[in-house]
């Protein structure tokens, strides 16, 4: 269920190799003099050797940083160090591209990582999960192409947790970085500094190895909040004319937009994250913010400043395997506040969805699949309190009732909870301290699960 959501969140974090070698134009002067008793001829031939291009692993040209740019770059490094109170342990790695080159790199690395990350049938199952949750009606091929188009629109810059390289597009054949490019570099240099202080590369590698990105959302929110803060400090030094000039230097968009729900994680990083960072900064200054980089807050703690300061722990929720004829367990994981907001917000709005997400204690999910690639998903959620668990339950009920694809199912004397039927069938119950949910394409199998108590404990009590 989660891996599909994760992919966009980390699409900029790809392996690449730094190549910032300088190529110098060489001019060779060849002079030949021929003399006879009657005439004297002098021939001068100038041969210009074309500058050798430096290419990355995908064949995209990496631009050379001029001496003037290097001076600006060093000044920006000093600015970031001064504002954060931290020092780079090594010179930051960087790659500069044209806008087209940067976009081509983004697509090539996305597709490269896509092939590495997804096993056979896994992408199709992930998109089917999104279909069943009512987030999209697109096919796997359509979703993949949509992401490719979106990645191609990347136009600002990025820092890779994987290879520790910051990449920024600039205008070719200019001697100095313009104001917009400098502003972006301040942001990405802050990430580069964070990566050296915390060793984010090792942390990211561990998440990839375990395929568990539950710690990613909270820390990235803090990282983005600090980078935004340092970037805002740099921009505050610009006068009105320079600000207007910088705005005119924004690269052109390309008219590609993802469905609104895809942007929900970015609302956490660039909306709620900076709000929390501002509060941390106001209370303890940059020192407190630097200390926060070492923490691994949950997404719930990013959504709620109060829960961040109370260090409310995440509850481990045990979800039992189900024995379902013809189905086998194919994936499992944990559920957090961001997941709830991600699923609910498109139907019930941000405020209600975030309120439900803040109430989560913990959660787990398991996905099952049959030989025909039909999917059945189970989810189990605890709340911080009985009241908050009820709010989560009510929010999912509102989510179901807001969708015309569902119609209320008939209650059975052998089952409890609420049943909604359609091309996807949905069941939910709030009982014994947990909210339990099942989504299934097969109504008969779902009904069997929620009515079968022959083994002593009901199947639905997973």
PDB file of C-alpha atoms in Angstrom, residues 276-421:
ATOM      1  CA  UNK A 276       7.020  23.444  13.357  1.00  0.00           C
ATOM      2  CA  UNK A 277      10.548  24.578  12.469  1.00  0.00           C
ATOM      3  CA  UNK A 278       9.561  28.202  13.081  1.00  0.00           C
ATOM      4  CA  UNK A 279       8.266  27.250  16.527  1.00  0.00           C
ATOM      5  CA  UNK A 280      11.451  25.323  17.345  1.00  0.00           C
ATOM      6  CA  UNK A 281      13.560  28.255  16.153  1.00  0.00           C
ATOM      7  CA  UNK A 282      11.549  30.808  18.132  1.00  0.00           C
ATOM      8  CA  UNK A 283      11.938  28.787  21.313  1.00  0.00           C
ATOM      9  CA  UNK A 284      15.558  27.692  21.040  1.00  0.00           C
ATOM     10  CA  UNK A 285      17.179  29.330  18.039  1.00  0.00           C
ATOM     11  CA  UNK A 286      19.222  27.580  15.377  1.00  0.00           C
ATOM     12  CA  UNK A 287      20.954  25.421  17.984  1.00  0.00           C
ATOM     13  CA  UNK A 288      17.637  23.787  18.889  1.00  0.00           C
ATOM     14  CA  UNK A 289      16.849  23.341  15.222  1.00  0.00           C
ATOM     15  CA  UNK A 290      20.204  21.657  14.580  1.00  0.00           C
ATOM     16  CA  UNK A 291      19.493  19.284  17.455  1.00  0.00           C
ATOM     17  CA  UNK A 292      16.090  18.484  15.937  1.00  0.00           C
ATOM     18  CA  UNK A 293      17.843  17.124  12.841  1.00  0.00           C
ATOM     19  CA  UNK A 294      18.997  14.156  14.919  1.00  0.00           C
ATOM     20  CA  UNK A 295      15.440  13.271  15.923  1.00  0.00           C
ATOM     21  CA  UNK A 296      13.049  11.035  14.010  1.00  0.00           C
ATOM     22  CA  UNK A 297       9.635  12.587  14.621  1.00  0.00           C
ATOM     23  CA  UNK A 298       6.531  10.855  13.332  1.00  0.00           C
ATOM     24  CA  UNK A 299       4.351  12.553  10.747  1.00  0.00           C
ATOM     25  CA  UNK A 300       1.802  12.970  13.557  1.00  0.00           C
ATOM     26  CA  UNK A 301       4.342  15.079  15.465  1.00  0.00           C
ATOM     27  CA  UNK A 302       4.862  17.249  12.379  1.00  0.00           C
ATOM     28  CA  UNK A 303       1.133  17.826  11.986  1.00  0.00           C
ATOM     29  CA  UNK A 304       0.778  18.639  15.705  1.00  0.00           C
ATOM     30  CA  UNK A 305       3.313  20.900  17.439  1.00  0.00           C
ATOM     31  CA  UNK A 306       1.859  19.840  20.792  1.00  0.00           C
ATOM     32  CA  UNK A 307       2.539  16.176  20.081  1.00  0.00           C
ATOM     33  CA  UNK A 308       6.054  17.007  18.873  1.00  0.00           C
ATOM     34  CA  UNK A 309       6.945  18.560  22.208  1.00  0.00           C
ATOM     35  CA  UNK A 310       5.256  15.802  24.197  1.00  0.00           C
ATOM     36  CA  UNK A 311       7.335  13.239  22.241  1.00  0.00           C
ATOM     37  CA  UNK A 312       4.258  11.063  21.977  1.00  0.00           C
ATOM     38  CA  UNK A 313       5.480   7.556  21.077  1.00  0.00           C
ATOM     39  CA  UNK A 314       4.252   5.584  18.097  1.00  0.00           C
ATOM     40  CA  UNK A 315       2.299   2.497  19.134  1.00  0.00           C
ATOM     41  CA  UNK A 316       3.247  -0.834  17.608  1.00  0.00           C
ATOM     42  CA  UNK A 317       0.085  -2.520  16.353  1.00  0.00           C
ATOM     43  CA  UNK A 318       0.111  -6.275  15.764  1.00  0.00           C
ATOM     44  CA  UNK A 319      -2.033  -7.341  12.819  1.00  0.00           C
ATOM     45  CA  UNK A 320      -2.629 -11.058  12.408  1.00  0.00           C
ATOM     46  CA  UNK A 321      -2.356 -12.956   9.142  1.00  0.00           C
ATOM     47  CA  UNK A 322      -5.604 -14.081   7.561  1.00  0.00           C
ATOM     48  CA  UNK A 323      -6.058 -17.519   6.039  1.00  0.00           C
ATOM     49  CA  UNK A 324      -7.996 -16.815   2.843  1.00  0.00           C
ATOM     50  CA  UNK A 325      -8.557 -19.565   0.299  1.00  0.00           C
ATOM     51  CA  UNK A 326      -6.744 -18.764  -2.929  1.00  0.00           C
ATOM     52  CA  UNK A 327      -4.938 -15.726  -1.512  1.00  0.00           C
ATOM     53  CA  UNK A 328      -1.395 -15.293  -0.224  1.00  0.00           C
ATOM     54  CA  UNK A 329       0.269 -12.497   1.752  1.00  0.00           C
ATOM     55  CA  UNK A 330       2.312 -10.305  -0.608  1.00  0.00           C
ATOM     56  CA  UNK A 331       3.177  -7.176   1.389  1.00  0.00           C
ATOM     57  CA  UNK A 332       2.851  -5.581   4.824  1.00  0.00           C
ATOM     58  CA  UNK A 333       3.894  -2.470   6.702  1.00  0.00           C
ATOM     59  CA  UNK A 334       3.034   0.190   9.242  1.00  0.00           C
ATOM     60  CA  UNK A 335       0.554   3.047   9.006  1.00  0.00           C
ATOM     61  CA  UNK A 336       1.110   6.628  10.163  1.00  0.00           C
ATOM     62  CA  UNK A 337      -0.641   9.979  10.227  1.00  0.00           C
ATOM     63  CA  UNK A 338       0.467  10.918   6.723  1.00  0.00           C
ATOM     64  CA  UNK A 339      -1.038   7.715   5.347  1.00  0.00           C
ATOM     65  CA  UNK A 340      -4.418   8.540   6.875  1.00  0.00           C
ATOM     66  CA  UNK A 341      -4.334  12.103   5.545  1.00  0.00           C
ATOM     67  CA  UNK A 342      -3.196  10.830   2.140  1.00  0.00           C
ATOM     68  CA  UNK A 343      -6.149   8.444   1.916  1.00  0.00           C
ATOM     69  CA  UNK A 344      -8.872  10.647   3.385  1.00  0.00           C
ATOM     70  CA  UNK A 345      -8.131  14.239   2.351  1.00  0.00           C
ATOM     71  CA  UNK A 346      -9.336  14.020  -1.277  1.00  0.00           C
ATOM     72  CA  UNK A 347     -12.827  13.088  -0.064  1.00  0.00           C
ATOM     73  CA  UNK A 348     -13.296  14.827   3.295  1.00  0.00           C
ATOM     74  CA  UNK A 349     -10.937  17.815   3.130  1.00  0.00           C
ATOM     75  CA  UNK A 350      -7.607  18.679   4.704  1.00  0.00           C
ATOM     76  CA  UNK A 351      -8.802  19.863   8.116  1.00  0.00           C
ATOM     77  CA  UNK A 352     -10.870  16.773   8.939  1.00  0.00           C
ATOM     78  CA  UNK A 353      -8.275  14.412   7.479  1.00  0.00           C
ATOM     79  CA  UNK A 354      -5.398  15.976   9.435  1.00  0.00           C
ATOM     80  CA  UNK A 355      -7.470  15.907  12.619  1.00  0.00           C
ATOM     81  CA  UNK A 356      -8.011  12.165  12.096  1.00  0.00           C
ATOM     82  CA  UNK A 357      -4.322  11.646  11.338  1.00  0.00           C
ATOM     83  CA  UNK A 358      -3.253  13.435  14.513  1.00  0.00           C
ATOM     84  CA  UNK A 359      -5.353  11.009  16.556  1.00  0.00           C
ATOM     85  CA  UNK A 360      -3.560   7.862  15.440  1.00  0.00           C
ATOM     86  CA  UNK A 361      -1.705   5.803  18.010  1.00  0.00           C
ATOM     87  CA  UNK A 362      -0.260   3.359  15.516  1.00  0.00           C
ATOM     88  CA  UNK A 363      -1.273   1.126  12.663  1.00  0.00           C
ATOM     89  CA  UNK A 364      -0.386  -1.823  10.459  1.00  0.00           C
ATOM     90  CA  UNK A 365      -1.546  -3.222   7.128  1.00  0.00           C
ATOM     91  CA  UNK A 366      -1.291  -6.425   5.119  1.00  0.00           C
ATOM     92  CA  UNK A 367      -1.979  -7.016   1.419  1.00  0.00           C
ATOM     93  CA  UNK A 368      -3.118 -10.347  -0.037  1.00  0.00           C
ATOM     94  CA  UNK A 369      -3.304 -11.385  -3.690  1.00  0.00           C
ATOM     95  CA  UNK A 370      -4.764 -14.318  -5.634  1.00  0.00           C
ATOM     96  CA  UNK A 371      -3.504 -15.934  -8.830  1.00  0.00           C
ATOM     97  CA  UNK A 372      -5.578 -13.514 -10.916  1.00  0.00           C
ATOM     98  CA  UNK A 373      -3.933 -10.484  -9.256  1.00  0.00           C
ATOM     99  CA  UNK A 374      -7.079  -9.627  -7.293  1.00  0.00           C
ATOM    100  CA  UNK A 375      -6.158  -7.683  -4.172  1.00  0.00           C
ATOM    101  CA  UNK A 376      -7.467  -7.772  -0.610  1.00  0.00           C
ATOM    102  CA  UNK A 377      -6.153  -5.260   1.941  1.00  0.00           C
ATOM    103  CA  UNK A 378      -6.482  -5.301   5.726  1.00  0.00           C
ATOM    104  CA  UNK A 379      -5.708  -2.349   8.018  1.00  0.00           C
ATOM    105  CA  UNK A 380      -5.655  -2.137  11.821  1.00  0.00           C
ATOM    106  CA  UNK A 381      -5.412   1.211  13.643  1.00  0.00           C
ATOM    107  CA  UNK A 382      -5.135   2.249  17.286  1.00  0.00           C
ATOM    108  CA  UNK A 383      -5.883   5.713  18.641  1.00  0.00           C
ATOM    109  CA  UNK A 384      -4.223   7.968  21.185  1.00  0.00           C
ATOM    110  CA  UNK A 385      -7.500   7.814  23.092  1.00  0.00           C
ATOM    111  CA  UNK A 386     -10.969   6.329  22.723  1.00  0.00           C
ATOM    112  CA  UNK A 387     -12.240   9.696  21.528  1.00  0.00           C
ATOM    113  CA  UNK A 388      -9.551  10.039  18.869  1.00  0.00           C
ATOM    114  CA  UNK A 389     -10.094   6.460  17.692  1.00  0.00           C
ATOM    115  CA  UNK A 390     -13.784   7.257  17.240  1.00  0.00           C
ATOM    116  CA  UNK A 391     -12.831  10.341  15.219  1.00  0.00           C
ATOM    117  CA  UNK A 392     -10.694   8.149  12.948  1.00  0.00           C
ATOM    118  CA  UNK A 393     -13.594   5.724  12.501  1.00  0.00           C
ATOM    119  CA  UNK A 394     -16.049   8.529  11.763  1.00  0.00           C
ATOM    120  CA  UNK A 395     -13.640  10.039   9.231  1.00  0.00           C
ATOM    121  CA  UNK A 396     -13.423   6.774   7.296  1.00  0.00           C
ATOM    122  CA  UNK A 397     -17.214   6.497   7.358  1.00  0.00           C
ATOM    123  CA  UNK A 398     -17.419  10.033   5.934  1.00  0.00           C
ATOM    124  CA  UNK A 399     -14.800   9.048   3.348  1.00  0.00           C
ATOM    125  CA  UNK A 400     -16.912   6.086   2.200  1.00  0.00           C
ATOM    126  CA  UNK A 401     -20.206   7.973   2.168  1.00  0.00           C
ATOM    127  CA  UNK A 402     -18.684  10.800   0.116  1.00  0.00           C
ATOM    128  CA  UNK A 403     -18.058   8.428  -2.805  1.00  0.00           C
ATOM    129  CA  UNK A 404     -20.768   7.511  -5.285  1.00  0.00           C
ATOM    130  CA  UNK A 405     -18.898   4.302  -6.131  1.00  0.00           C
ATOM    131  CA  UNK A 406     -20.090   2.829  -2.821  1.00  0.00           C
ATOM    132  CA  UNK A 407     -23.568   1.839  -1.707  1.00  0.00           C
ATOM    133  CA  UNK A 408     -24.403   0.661   1.831  1.00  0.00           C
ATOM    134  CA  UNK A 409     -24.338  -3.107   2.219  1.00  0.00           C
ATOM    135  CA  UNK A 410     -26.919  -5.101   4.144  1.00  0.00           C
ATOM    136  CA  UNK A 411     -25.972  -5.844   7.734  1.00  0.00           C
ATOM    137  CA  UNK A 412     -25.632  -9.489   8.717  1.00  0.00           C
ATOM    138  CA  UNK A 413     -26.713 -10.901  12.049  1.00  0.00           C
ATOM    139  CA  UNK A 414     -23.294 -12.565  12.274  1.00  0.00           C
ATOM    140  CA  UNK A 415     -21.255  -9.415  11.669  1.00  0.00           C
ATOM    141  CA  UNK A 416     -20.739  -5.958  13.084  1.00  0.00           C
ATOM    142  CA  UNK A 417     -19.327  -2.771  11.645  1.00  0.00           C
ATOM    143  CA  UNK A 418     -20.283  -1.010   8.423  1.00  0.00           C
ATOM    144  CA  UNK A 419     -20.183  -2.508   4.940  1.00  0.00           C
ATOM    145  CA  UNK A 420     -20.057  -0.605   1.638  1.00  0.00           C
ATOM    146  CA  UNK A 421     -20.237  -2.401  -1.688  1.00  0.00           C
TER     147      UNK A 421
END
